[in-house]
Short mmCIF file of C-alpha atoms in Angstrom, two decimals:
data_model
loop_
_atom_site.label_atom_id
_atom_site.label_comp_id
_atom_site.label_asym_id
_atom_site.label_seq_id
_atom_site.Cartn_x
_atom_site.Cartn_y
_atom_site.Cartn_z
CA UNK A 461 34.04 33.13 223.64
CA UNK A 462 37.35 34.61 224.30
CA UNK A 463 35.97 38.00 225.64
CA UNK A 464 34.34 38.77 229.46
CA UNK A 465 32.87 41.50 231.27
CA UNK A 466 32.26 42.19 234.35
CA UNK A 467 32.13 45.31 237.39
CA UNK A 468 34.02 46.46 239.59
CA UNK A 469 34.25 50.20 241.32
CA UNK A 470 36.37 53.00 241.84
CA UNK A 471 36.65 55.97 244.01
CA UNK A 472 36.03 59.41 243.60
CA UNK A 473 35.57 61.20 246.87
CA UNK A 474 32.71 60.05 248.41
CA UNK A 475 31.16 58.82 245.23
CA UNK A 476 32.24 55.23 243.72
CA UNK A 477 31.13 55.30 240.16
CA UNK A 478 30.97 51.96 237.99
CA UNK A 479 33.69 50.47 236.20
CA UNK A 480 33.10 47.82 233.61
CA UNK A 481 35.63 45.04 233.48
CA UNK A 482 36.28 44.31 229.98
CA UNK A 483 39.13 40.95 229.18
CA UNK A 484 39.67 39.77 226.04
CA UNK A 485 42.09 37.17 224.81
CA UNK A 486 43.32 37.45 221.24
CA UNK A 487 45.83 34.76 219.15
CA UNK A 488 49.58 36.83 219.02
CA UNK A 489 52.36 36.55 220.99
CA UNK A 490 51.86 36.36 224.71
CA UNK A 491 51.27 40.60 226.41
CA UNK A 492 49.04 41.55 229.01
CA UNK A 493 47.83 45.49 228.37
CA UNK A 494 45.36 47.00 231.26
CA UNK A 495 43.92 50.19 229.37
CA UNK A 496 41.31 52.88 230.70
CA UNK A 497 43.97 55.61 232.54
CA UNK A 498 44.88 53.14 235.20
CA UNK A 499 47.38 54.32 237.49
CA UNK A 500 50.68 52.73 238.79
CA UNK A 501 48.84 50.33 240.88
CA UNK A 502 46.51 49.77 238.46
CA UNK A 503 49.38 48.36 235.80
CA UNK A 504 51.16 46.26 238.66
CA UNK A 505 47.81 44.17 239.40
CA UNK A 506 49.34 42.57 236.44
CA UNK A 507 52.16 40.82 238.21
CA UNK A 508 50.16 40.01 241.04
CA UNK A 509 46.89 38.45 239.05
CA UNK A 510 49.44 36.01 237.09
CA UNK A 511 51.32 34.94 240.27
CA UNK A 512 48.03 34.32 242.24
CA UNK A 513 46.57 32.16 238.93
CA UNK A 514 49.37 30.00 239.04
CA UNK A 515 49.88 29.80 242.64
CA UNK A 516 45.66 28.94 243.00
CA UNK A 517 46.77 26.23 239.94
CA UNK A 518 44.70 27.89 237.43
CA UNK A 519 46.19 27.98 233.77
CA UNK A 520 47.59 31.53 232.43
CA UNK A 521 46.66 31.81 229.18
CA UNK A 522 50.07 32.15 226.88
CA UNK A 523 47.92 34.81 224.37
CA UNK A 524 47.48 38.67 223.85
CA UNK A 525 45.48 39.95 226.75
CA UNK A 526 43.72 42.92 226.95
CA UNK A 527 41.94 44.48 229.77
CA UNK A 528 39.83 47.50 229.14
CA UNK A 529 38.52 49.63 232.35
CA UNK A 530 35.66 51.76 231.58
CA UNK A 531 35.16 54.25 230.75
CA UNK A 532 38.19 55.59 229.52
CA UNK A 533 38.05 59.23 231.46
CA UNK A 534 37.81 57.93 234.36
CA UNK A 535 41.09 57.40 236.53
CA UNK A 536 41.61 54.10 238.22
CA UNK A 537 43.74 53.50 241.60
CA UNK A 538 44.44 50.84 244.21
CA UNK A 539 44.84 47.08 243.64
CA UNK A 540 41.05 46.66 244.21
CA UNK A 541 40.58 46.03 240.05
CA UNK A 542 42.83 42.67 241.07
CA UNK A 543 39.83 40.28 241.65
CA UNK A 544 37.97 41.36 238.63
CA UNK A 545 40.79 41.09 236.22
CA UNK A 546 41.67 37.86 237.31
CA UNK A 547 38.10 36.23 237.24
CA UNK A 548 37.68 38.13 233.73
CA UNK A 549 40.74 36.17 232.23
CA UNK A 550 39.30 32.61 233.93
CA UNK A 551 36.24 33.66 232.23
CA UNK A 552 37.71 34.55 228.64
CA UNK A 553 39.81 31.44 228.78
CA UNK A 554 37.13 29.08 229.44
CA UNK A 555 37.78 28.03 233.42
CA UNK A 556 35.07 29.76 234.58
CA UNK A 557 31.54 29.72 233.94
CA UNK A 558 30.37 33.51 232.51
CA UNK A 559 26.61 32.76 233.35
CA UNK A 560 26.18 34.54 236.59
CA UNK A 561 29.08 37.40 236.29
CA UNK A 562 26.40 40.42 235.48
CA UNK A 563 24.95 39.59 239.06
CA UNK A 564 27.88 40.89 241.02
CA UNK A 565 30.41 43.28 241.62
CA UNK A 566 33.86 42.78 242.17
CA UNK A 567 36.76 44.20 244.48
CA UNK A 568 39.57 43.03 245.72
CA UNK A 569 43.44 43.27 246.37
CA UNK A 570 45.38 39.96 245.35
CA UNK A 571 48.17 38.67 247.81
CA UNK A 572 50.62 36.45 245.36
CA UNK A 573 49.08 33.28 246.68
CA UNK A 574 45.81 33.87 245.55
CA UNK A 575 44.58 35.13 248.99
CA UNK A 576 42.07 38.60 249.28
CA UNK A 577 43.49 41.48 251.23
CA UNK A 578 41.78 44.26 252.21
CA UNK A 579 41.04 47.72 250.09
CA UNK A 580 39.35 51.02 250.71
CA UNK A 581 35.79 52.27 250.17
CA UNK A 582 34.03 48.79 250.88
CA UNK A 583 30.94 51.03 252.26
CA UNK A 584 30.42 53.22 249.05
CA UNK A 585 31.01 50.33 246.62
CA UNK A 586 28.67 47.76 248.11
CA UNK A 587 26.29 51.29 248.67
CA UNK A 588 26.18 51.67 244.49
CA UNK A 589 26.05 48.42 243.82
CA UNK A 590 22.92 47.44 246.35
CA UNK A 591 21.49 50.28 244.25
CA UNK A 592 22.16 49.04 240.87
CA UNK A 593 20.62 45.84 241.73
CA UNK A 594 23.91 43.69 241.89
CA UNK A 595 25.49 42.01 244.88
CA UNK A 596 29.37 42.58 245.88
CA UNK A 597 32.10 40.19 246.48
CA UNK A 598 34.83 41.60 248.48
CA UNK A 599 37.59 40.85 251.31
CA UNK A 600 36.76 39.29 254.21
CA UNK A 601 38.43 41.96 256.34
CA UNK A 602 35.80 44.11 254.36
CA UNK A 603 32.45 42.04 255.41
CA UNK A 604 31.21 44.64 258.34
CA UNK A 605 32.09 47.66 256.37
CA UNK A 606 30.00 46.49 253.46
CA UNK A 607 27.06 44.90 255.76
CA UNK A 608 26.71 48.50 257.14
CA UNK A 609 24.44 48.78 253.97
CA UNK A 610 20.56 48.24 254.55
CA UNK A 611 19.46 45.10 252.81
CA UNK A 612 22.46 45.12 250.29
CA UNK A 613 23.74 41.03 249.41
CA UNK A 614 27.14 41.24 250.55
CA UNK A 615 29.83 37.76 250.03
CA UNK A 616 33.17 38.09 251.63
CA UNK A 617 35.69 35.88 250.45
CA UNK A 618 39.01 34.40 251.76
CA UNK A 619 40.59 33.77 248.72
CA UNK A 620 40.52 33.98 244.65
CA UNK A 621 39.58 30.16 245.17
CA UNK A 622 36.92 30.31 247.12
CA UNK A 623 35.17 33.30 244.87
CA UNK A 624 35.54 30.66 241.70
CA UNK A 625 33.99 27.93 243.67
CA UNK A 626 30.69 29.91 244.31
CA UNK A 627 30.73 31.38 240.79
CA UNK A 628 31.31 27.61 239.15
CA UNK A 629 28.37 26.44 241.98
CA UNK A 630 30.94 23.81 243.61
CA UNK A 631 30.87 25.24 246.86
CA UNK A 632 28.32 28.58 247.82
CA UNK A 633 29.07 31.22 249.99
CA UNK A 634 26.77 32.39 252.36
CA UNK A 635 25.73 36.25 252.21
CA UNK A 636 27.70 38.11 255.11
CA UNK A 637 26.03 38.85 258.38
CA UNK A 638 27.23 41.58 260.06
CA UNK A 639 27.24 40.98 263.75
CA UNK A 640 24.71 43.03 265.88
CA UNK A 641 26.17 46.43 267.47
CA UNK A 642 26.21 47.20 271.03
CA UNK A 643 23.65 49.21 272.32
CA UNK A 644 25.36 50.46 275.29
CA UNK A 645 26.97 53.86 274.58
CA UNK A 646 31.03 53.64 274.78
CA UNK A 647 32.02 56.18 277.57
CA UNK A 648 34.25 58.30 275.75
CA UNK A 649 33.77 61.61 275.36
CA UNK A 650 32.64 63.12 271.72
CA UNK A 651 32.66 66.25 270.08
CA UNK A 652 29.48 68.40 271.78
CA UNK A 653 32.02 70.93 272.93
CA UNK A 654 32.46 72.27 269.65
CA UNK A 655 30.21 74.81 268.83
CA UNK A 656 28.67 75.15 265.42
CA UNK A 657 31.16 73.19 262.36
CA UNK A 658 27.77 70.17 262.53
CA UNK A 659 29.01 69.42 258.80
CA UNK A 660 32.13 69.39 259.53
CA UNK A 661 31.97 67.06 262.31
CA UNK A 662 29.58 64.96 260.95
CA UNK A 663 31.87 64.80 258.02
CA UNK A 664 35.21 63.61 260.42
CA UNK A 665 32.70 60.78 261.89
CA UNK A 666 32.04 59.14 258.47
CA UNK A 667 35.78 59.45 257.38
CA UNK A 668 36.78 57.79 261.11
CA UNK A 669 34.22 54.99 260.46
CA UNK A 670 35.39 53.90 257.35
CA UNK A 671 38.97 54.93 258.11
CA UNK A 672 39.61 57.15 255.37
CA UNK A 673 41.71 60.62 254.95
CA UNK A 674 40.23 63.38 255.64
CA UNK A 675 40.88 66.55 254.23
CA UNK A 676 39.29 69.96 255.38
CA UNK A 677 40.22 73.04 253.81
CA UNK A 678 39.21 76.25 254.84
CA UNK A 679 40.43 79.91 255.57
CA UNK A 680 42.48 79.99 258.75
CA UNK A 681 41.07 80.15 262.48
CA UNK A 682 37.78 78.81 261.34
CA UNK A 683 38.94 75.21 263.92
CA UNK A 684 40.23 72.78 261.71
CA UNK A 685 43.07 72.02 263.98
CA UNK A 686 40.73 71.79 266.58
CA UNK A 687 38.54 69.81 265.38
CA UNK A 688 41.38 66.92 264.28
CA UNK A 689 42.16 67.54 268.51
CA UNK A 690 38.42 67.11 269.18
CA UNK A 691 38.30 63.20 266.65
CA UNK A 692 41.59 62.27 268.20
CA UNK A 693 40.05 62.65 272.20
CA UNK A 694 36.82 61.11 271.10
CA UNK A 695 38.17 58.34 269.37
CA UNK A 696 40.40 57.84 272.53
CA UNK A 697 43.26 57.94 270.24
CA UNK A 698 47.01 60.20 270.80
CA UNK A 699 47.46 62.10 268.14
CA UNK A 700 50.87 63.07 266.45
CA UNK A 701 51.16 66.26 264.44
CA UNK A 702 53.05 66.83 261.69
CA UNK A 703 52.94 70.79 260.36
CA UNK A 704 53.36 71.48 257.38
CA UNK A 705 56.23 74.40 256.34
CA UNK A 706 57.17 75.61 252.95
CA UNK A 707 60.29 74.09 253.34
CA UNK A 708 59.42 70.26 254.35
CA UNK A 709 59.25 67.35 252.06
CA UNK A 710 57.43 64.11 252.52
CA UNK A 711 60.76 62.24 252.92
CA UNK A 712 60.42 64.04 256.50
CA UNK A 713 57.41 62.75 257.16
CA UNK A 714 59.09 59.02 256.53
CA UNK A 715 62.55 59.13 258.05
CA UNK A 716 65.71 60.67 257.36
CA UNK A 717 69.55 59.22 257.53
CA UNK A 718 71.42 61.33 259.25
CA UNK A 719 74.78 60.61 257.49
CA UNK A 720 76.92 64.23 258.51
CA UNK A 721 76.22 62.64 262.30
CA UNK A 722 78.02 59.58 261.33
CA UNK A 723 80.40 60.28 259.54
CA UNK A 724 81.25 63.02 262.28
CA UNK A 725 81.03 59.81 264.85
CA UNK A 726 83.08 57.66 262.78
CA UNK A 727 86.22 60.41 262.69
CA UNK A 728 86.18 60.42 266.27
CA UNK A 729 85.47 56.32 266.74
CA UNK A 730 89.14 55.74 267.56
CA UNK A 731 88.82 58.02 270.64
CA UNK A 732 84.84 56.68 271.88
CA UNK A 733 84.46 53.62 270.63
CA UNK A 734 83.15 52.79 266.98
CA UNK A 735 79.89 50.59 267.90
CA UNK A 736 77.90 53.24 267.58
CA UNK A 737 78.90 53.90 263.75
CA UNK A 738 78.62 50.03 263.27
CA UNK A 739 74.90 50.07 263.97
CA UNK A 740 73.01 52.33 260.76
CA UNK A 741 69.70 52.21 262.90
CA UNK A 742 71.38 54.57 265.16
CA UNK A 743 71.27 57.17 262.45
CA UNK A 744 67.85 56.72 261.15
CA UNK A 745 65.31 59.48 262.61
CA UNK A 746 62.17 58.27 262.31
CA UNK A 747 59.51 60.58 260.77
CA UNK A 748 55.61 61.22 262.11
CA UNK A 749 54.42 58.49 259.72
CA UNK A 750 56.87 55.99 260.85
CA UNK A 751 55.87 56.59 264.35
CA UNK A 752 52.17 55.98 263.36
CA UNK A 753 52.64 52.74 261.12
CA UNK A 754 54.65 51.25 263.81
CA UNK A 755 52.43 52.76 267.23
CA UNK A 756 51.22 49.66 269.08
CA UNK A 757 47.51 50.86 269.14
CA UNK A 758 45.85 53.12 266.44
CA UNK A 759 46.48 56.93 266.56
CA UNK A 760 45.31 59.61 264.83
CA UNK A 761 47.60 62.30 262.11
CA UNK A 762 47.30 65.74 262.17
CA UNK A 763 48.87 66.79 258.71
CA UNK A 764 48.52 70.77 259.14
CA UNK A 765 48.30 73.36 256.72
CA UNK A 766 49.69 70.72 253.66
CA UNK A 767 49.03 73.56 251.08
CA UNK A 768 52.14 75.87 252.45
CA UNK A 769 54.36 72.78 250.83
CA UNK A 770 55.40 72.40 247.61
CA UNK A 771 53.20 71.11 245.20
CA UNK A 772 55.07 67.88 244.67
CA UNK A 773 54.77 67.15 248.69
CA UNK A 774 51.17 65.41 247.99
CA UNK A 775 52.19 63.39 245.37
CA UNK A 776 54.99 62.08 246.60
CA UNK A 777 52.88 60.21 249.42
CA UNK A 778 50.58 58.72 247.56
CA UNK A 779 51.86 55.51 247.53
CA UNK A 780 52.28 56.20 251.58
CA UNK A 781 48.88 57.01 252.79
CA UNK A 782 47.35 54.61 250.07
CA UNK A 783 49.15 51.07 250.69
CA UNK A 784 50.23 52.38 254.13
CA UNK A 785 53.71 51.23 254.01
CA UNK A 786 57.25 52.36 252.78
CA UNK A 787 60.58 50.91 252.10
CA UNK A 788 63.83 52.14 254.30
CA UNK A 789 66.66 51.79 251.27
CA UNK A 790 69.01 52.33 253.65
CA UNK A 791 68.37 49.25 256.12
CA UNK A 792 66.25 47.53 253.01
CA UNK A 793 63.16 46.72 255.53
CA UNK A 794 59.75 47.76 254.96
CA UNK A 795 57.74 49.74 257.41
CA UNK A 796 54.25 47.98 257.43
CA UNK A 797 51.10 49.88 259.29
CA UNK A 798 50.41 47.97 262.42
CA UNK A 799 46.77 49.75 262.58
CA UNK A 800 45.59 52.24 259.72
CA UNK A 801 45.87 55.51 261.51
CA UNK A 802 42.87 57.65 261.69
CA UNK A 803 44.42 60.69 259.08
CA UNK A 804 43.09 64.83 258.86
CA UNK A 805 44.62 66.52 257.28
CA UNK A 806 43.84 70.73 256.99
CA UNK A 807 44.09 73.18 254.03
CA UNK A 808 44.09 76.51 253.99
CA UNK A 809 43.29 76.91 250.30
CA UNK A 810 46.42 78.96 249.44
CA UNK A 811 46.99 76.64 246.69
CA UNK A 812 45.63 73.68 244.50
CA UNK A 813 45.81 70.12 245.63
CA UNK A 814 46.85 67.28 242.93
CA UNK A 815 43.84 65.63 241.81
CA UNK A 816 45.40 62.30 242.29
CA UNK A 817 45.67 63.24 245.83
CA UNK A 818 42.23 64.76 246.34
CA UNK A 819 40.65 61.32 244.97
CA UNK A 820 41.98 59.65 247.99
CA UNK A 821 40.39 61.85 250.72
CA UNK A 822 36.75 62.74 252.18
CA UNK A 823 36.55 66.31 251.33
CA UNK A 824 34.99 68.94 253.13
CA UNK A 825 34.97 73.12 253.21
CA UNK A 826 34.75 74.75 255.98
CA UNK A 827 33.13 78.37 255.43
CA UNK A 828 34.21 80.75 257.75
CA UNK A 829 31.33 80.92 261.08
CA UNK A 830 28.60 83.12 260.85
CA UNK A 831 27.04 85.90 263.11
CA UNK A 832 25.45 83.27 265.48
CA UNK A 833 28.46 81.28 265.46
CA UNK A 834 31.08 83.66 266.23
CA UNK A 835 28.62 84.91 268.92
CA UNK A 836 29.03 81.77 270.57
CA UNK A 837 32.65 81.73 269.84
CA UNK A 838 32.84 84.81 271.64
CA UNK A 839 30.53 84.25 274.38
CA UNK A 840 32.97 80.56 275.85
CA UNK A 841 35.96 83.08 275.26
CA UNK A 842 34.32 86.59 276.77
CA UNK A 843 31.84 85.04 279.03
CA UNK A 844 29.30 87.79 280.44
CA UNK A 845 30.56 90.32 278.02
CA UNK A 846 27.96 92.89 277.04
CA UNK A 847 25.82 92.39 274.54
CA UNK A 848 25.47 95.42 273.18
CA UNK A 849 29.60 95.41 273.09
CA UNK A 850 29.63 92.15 271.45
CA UNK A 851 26.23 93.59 268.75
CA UNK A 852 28.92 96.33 267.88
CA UNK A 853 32.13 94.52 267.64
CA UNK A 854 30.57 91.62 265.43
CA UNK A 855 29.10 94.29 263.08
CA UNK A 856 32.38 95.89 262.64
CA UNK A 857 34.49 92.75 262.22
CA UNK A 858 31.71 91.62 259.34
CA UNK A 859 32.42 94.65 258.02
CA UNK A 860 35.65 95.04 257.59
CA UNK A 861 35.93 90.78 256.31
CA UNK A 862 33.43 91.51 253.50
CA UNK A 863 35.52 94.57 252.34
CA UNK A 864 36.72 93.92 248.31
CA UNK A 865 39.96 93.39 247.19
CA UNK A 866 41.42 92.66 250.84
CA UNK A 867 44.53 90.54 251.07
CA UNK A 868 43.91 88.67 254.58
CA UNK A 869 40.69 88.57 255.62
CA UNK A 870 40.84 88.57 259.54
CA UNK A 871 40.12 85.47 260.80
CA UNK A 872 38.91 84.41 264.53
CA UNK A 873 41.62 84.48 266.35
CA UNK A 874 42.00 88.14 264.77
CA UNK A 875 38.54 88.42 266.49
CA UNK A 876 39.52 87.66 270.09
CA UNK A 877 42.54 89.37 269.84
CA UNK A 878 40.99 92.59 269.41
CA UNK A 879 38.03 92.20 271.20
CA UNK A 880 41.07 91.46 274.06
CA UNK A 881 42.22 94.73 273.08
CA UNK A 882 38.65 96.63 273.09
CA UNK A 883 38.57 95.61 276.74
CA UNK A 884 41.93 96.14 277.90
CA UNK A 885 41.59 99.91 276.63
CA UNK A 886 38.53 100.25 277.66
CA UNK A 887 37.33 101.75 274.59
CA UNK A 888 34.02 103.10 274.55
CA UNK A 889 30.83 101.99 273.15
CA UNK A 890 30.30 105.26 271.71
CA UNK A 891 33.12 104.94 269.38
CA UNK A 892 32.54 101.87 268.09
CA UNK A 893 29.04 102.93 267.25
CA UNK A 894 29.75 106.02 265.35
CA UNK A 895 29.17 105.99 262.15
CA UNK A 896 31.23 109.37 260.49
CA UNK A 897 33.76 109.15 257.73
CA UNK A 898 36.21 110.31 260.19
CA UNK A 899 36.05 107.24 262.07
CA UNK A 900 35.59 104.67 258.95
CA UNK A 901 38.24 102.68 260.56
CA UNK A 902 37.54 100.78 263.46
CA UNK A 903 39.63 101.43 266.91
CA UNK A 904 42.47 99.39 267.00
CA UNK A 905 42.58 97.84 263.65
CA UNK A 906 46.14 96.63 263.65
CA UNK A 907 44.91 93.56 265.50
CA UNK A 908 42.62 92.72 262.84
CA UNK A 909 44.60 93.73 259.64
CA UNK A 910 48.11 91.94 259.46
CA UNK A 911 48.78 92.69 255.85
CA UNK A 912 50.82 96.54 254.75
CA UNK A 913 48.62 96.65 251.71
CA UNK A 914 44.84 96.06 253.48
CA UNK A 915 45.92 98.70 256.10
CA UNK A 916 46.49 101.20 253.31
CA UNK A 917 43.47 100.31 251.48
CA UNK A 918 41.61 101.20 254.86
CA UNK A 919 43.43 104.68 254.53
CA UNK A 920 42.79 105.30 251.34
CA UNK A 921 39.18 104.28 251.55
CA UNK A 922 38.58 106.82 254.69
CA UNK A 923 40.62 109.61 253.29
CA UNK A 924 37.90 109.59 249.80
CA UNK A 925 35.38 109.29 252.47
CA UNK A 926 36.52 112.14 253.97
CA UNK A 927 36.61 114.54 250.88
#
C-alpha cells in the first residue's frame, strides 16, 4: 500500500491540537508536495527529510510524493513535522512496517544526517497525546520536558535510525524516565514581592519552564516591565532590554554595519593607519539578540512595548526567536544561540499582533488592578497614609478611569503621581469628598489626564452639570 498515516502536533498557544500525517506515493515523475498551509519551515523539511534518508541509507523513492497535514485550516510551523514525514514515506514505500504507527505520535526536527534535534512544545504535545491514548516519540534533548507528564509513555530518540529500529521491533527503546527532582528549595529569590498579577506570574513560570516567549499585553503601568525584572532576578538570570520605538526595526535587534564609519575611517587611513578598515568586525554593532545568542550563560529579553513598531517588526523575527539563530551577510557566519534565552516580551494593545507571531508565544492579559490591588499598590508606595485619604482618592481615580469615550485612561503611575501631588498640597479631605457639580472634577487632574481632548471632555461634562 503506497499510502501512510500517522500524528504528529502543532502549536497554537498553549494548546497543541492534532495533526494527521498523511504520505502517499503515486507513479509520475519524481515531486515531493507538503500540503495543509504549512509554513516556510514546513516546505523546507523537504530538503532535510531526503538528505537524512539517504544519509541513514534508506532508499528515496524516485515517485510523486504527496504529504497532506491535517486539517487543512490549520497552520503548521517549525521543523517538528520532519520525523513524521520521513517515517510516513518509509512506510508508503514499503521499508517500514505500518502495523504499530496509530500507537504513537511523532515530533521531531531532522539534522541532515539523520540525527533528532530538539523542537518546542514537548510538554503540551506529549500532554494531548497521553490524553488521546497514544505514546510520543520525540528528541532526546526533549525526554524531561515530556516526562513532566503524569503517567504519559514517553520514547526519546537519538536518531531517525534508532526510531525505525523500535518501530520494525529490531532493537526497542525503553520508555523515558525522567530523573527525580530535588527536594531542597534553590535559594534564589522568587516573585512574592509582587503584589497581586497571581495569573500573571503563574503564567511567566510555565513559559520559563518550558522556555517559551512570553507575551503579556496590557494597558500601561499595570507592571509588565516589572514583572519581566521580577523572572529575570528569580531565575538568577541578567536581563538585557530592548524597547521598542516607532522607529526601530528588527534588523536592530540583530546587528547593524556601520558602513558611513568606515568609509569615513578609510578616507583618513593614510594619516592613522588603515588596520582598522581592514578588519569588517570592527564595524559590526551587535544588536540585543546577538548579545543574548552569544552570552556565555542564559539571560533573559525584555522586548518592551513591541506594539509601538511597525507592523512588519514581528514578522520579520520569526525566523529569529523560532530557530534562534541568524546569518551576518556581511561576515557570512551564523550567529547560533549558545542557551535559549528566557524571552517577555510586553504589549500595550495599541495595535494587532501578526497571528503568525502570536502562535509562537504564551499569551496572557493583564487587566488593569482592582480596588484591593491598587490599595496595596498604594499602601508599599504611601506607607501609613490615611485611610480615609486613600478610601477617597481610589474612589475618584475609579471614577474618572471608567468615564466613556476617554482617550487615555490614567494608569498607575498616573495614580501615585497625583496622590504625590494630593500630599504635597496638602489638599483637604473635604474637597475630595464633595460631591457638587461645581467640583465634578477632581483637584489636580492634570496629573491624571495627559490627553487635550479627555481634559475637555471633563469641562464639558462639568459645565452641563452645572446648568
Amino acid at each position: 500500500m503506497s499510502l501512510a498515516v500517522l500524528y504528529s502536533r502543532a502549536l497554537s498557544g498553549m494548546e497543541a491540537p492534532l495533526v494527521t500525517v498523511e504520505v502517499h506515493l503515486a507513479n509520475g515523475l519524481p515531486a515531493f508536495t507538503i500540503v495543509g498551509l504549512p509554513e516556510t519551515e514546513v516546505k523546507e523539511s523537504k530538503d532535510r527529510v531526503r538528505a537524512a534518508l539517504l544519509n541513514a541509507r534508506f532508499e528515496f523513492p524516485s515517485r510523486r510524493i504527496t504529504v497532506n497535514l491535517a486539517p487543512a485550516d490549520l497552520p503548521k510551523e517549525s521543523g517538528r513535522f520532519d520525523l513524521p514525514i520521513a517515517l510516513g514515506i518509509l512506510a508508503a514505500s514499503g521499508q517500514l512496517p505500518m502495523a504499530k504507527l496509530k500507537q504513537y505520535e511523532f515530533a521531531g526536527e531532522l539534522a541532515l544526517t539523520g540525527d533528532l534535534r530538539a523542537i518546542r512544545g514537548g510538554l503540551a504535545m506529549t500532554y494531548k497525546s497521553h490524553s488521546d491514548g497514544r505514546a510520543f516519540v520525540l528528541p532526546e534533548a526533549n525526554g524531561a520536558e515530556a516526562a513532566l507528564v503524569t503517567n504519559a509513555t514517553v520514547f526519546a530518540a537519538k536518531s531517525l535510525l534508532q526510531v525505525c529500529a523500535h518501530l520494525s521491533g529490531r532493537e526497542a527503546m525503553q520508555p523515558y524516565n525522567a530523573p527525580p527532582f530535588a527536594s531542597t528549595p534553590l535559594p534564589v529569590p522568587d516573585m512574592a514581592e509582587v503584589k497581586g498579577q497571581n495569573q500573571a506570574k503563574r503564567a511567566l513560570e510555565i513559559a520559563a519552564s518550558g522556555q517559551h516567549s512570553m507575551l503579556m499585553v496590557g494597558p500601561p503601568g499595570t507592571g509588565k516591565t516589572m514583572l519581566a525584572e521580577e523572572v529575570a532576578e528569580a531565575l538568577g538570570m541578567p536581563l538585557l532590554q530592548w524597547h521598542i520605538k516607532s522607529t526601530t526595526k528588527a534588523q536592530q535587534g540583530l546587528y547593524e554595519y556601520d558602513a558611513v564609519s568606515r568609509l569615513r575611517d578609510s578616507q583618513l587611513s593614510t594619516i592613522e593607519g588603515g588596520e582598522k578598515v581592514k578588519n569588517i568586525h570592527n564595524y559590526i554593532v551587535k544588536g540585543v539578540l546577538w548579545q543574548a545568542f552569544t552570552s556565555d550563560a542564559p539571560v533573559a529579553l525584555l522586548i518592551d512595548e513591541i506594539d509601538k513598531a511597525d507592523i512588519e517588526f514581528p514578522n520579520d523575527l520569526l525566523r529569529e526567536l523560532d530557530r534562534m539563530d541568524f546569518f551576518v551577510h556581511e561576515t557570512r557566519q551564523t550567529i547560533k544561540a549558545k542557551h535559549r534565552p528566557i524571552i517577555v516580551i510586553t504589549s500595550n494593545n495599541e495595535k494587532e499582533l501578526p497571528d503568525a507571531f502570536l502562535r509562537r508565544c504564551f499569551f496572557h492579559y493583564i487587566r488593569f488592578p482592582d480596588e484591593a490591588t491598587l490599595r496595596k499598590i498604594v499602601n508599599v508606595h504611601f506607607p501609613g497614609l490615611k485611610a480615609a485619604l486613600v478610601n477617597e482618592a481610589l474612589s475618584l481615580f475609579l471614577q474618572v478611569r471608567e468615564l466613556p469615550a476617554l482617550k487615555k485612561k490614567p494608569s498607575t503611575s498616573e495614580l501615585l503621581d497625583w496622590l504625590k501631588l494630593l500630599l504635597a498640597e496638602d489638599i483637604p479631605l473635604e474637597i475630595l469628598r464633595e460631591k457638587s457639580a461645581k467640583k465634578l472634577i477632581p483637584p489636580l487632574y492634570g496629573a491624571l489626564l495627559k490627553n487635550e481632548a479627555d481634559v475637555q471632555l471633563f469641562e464639558k461634562i462639568a459645565f452641563m452639570a452645572r446648568r
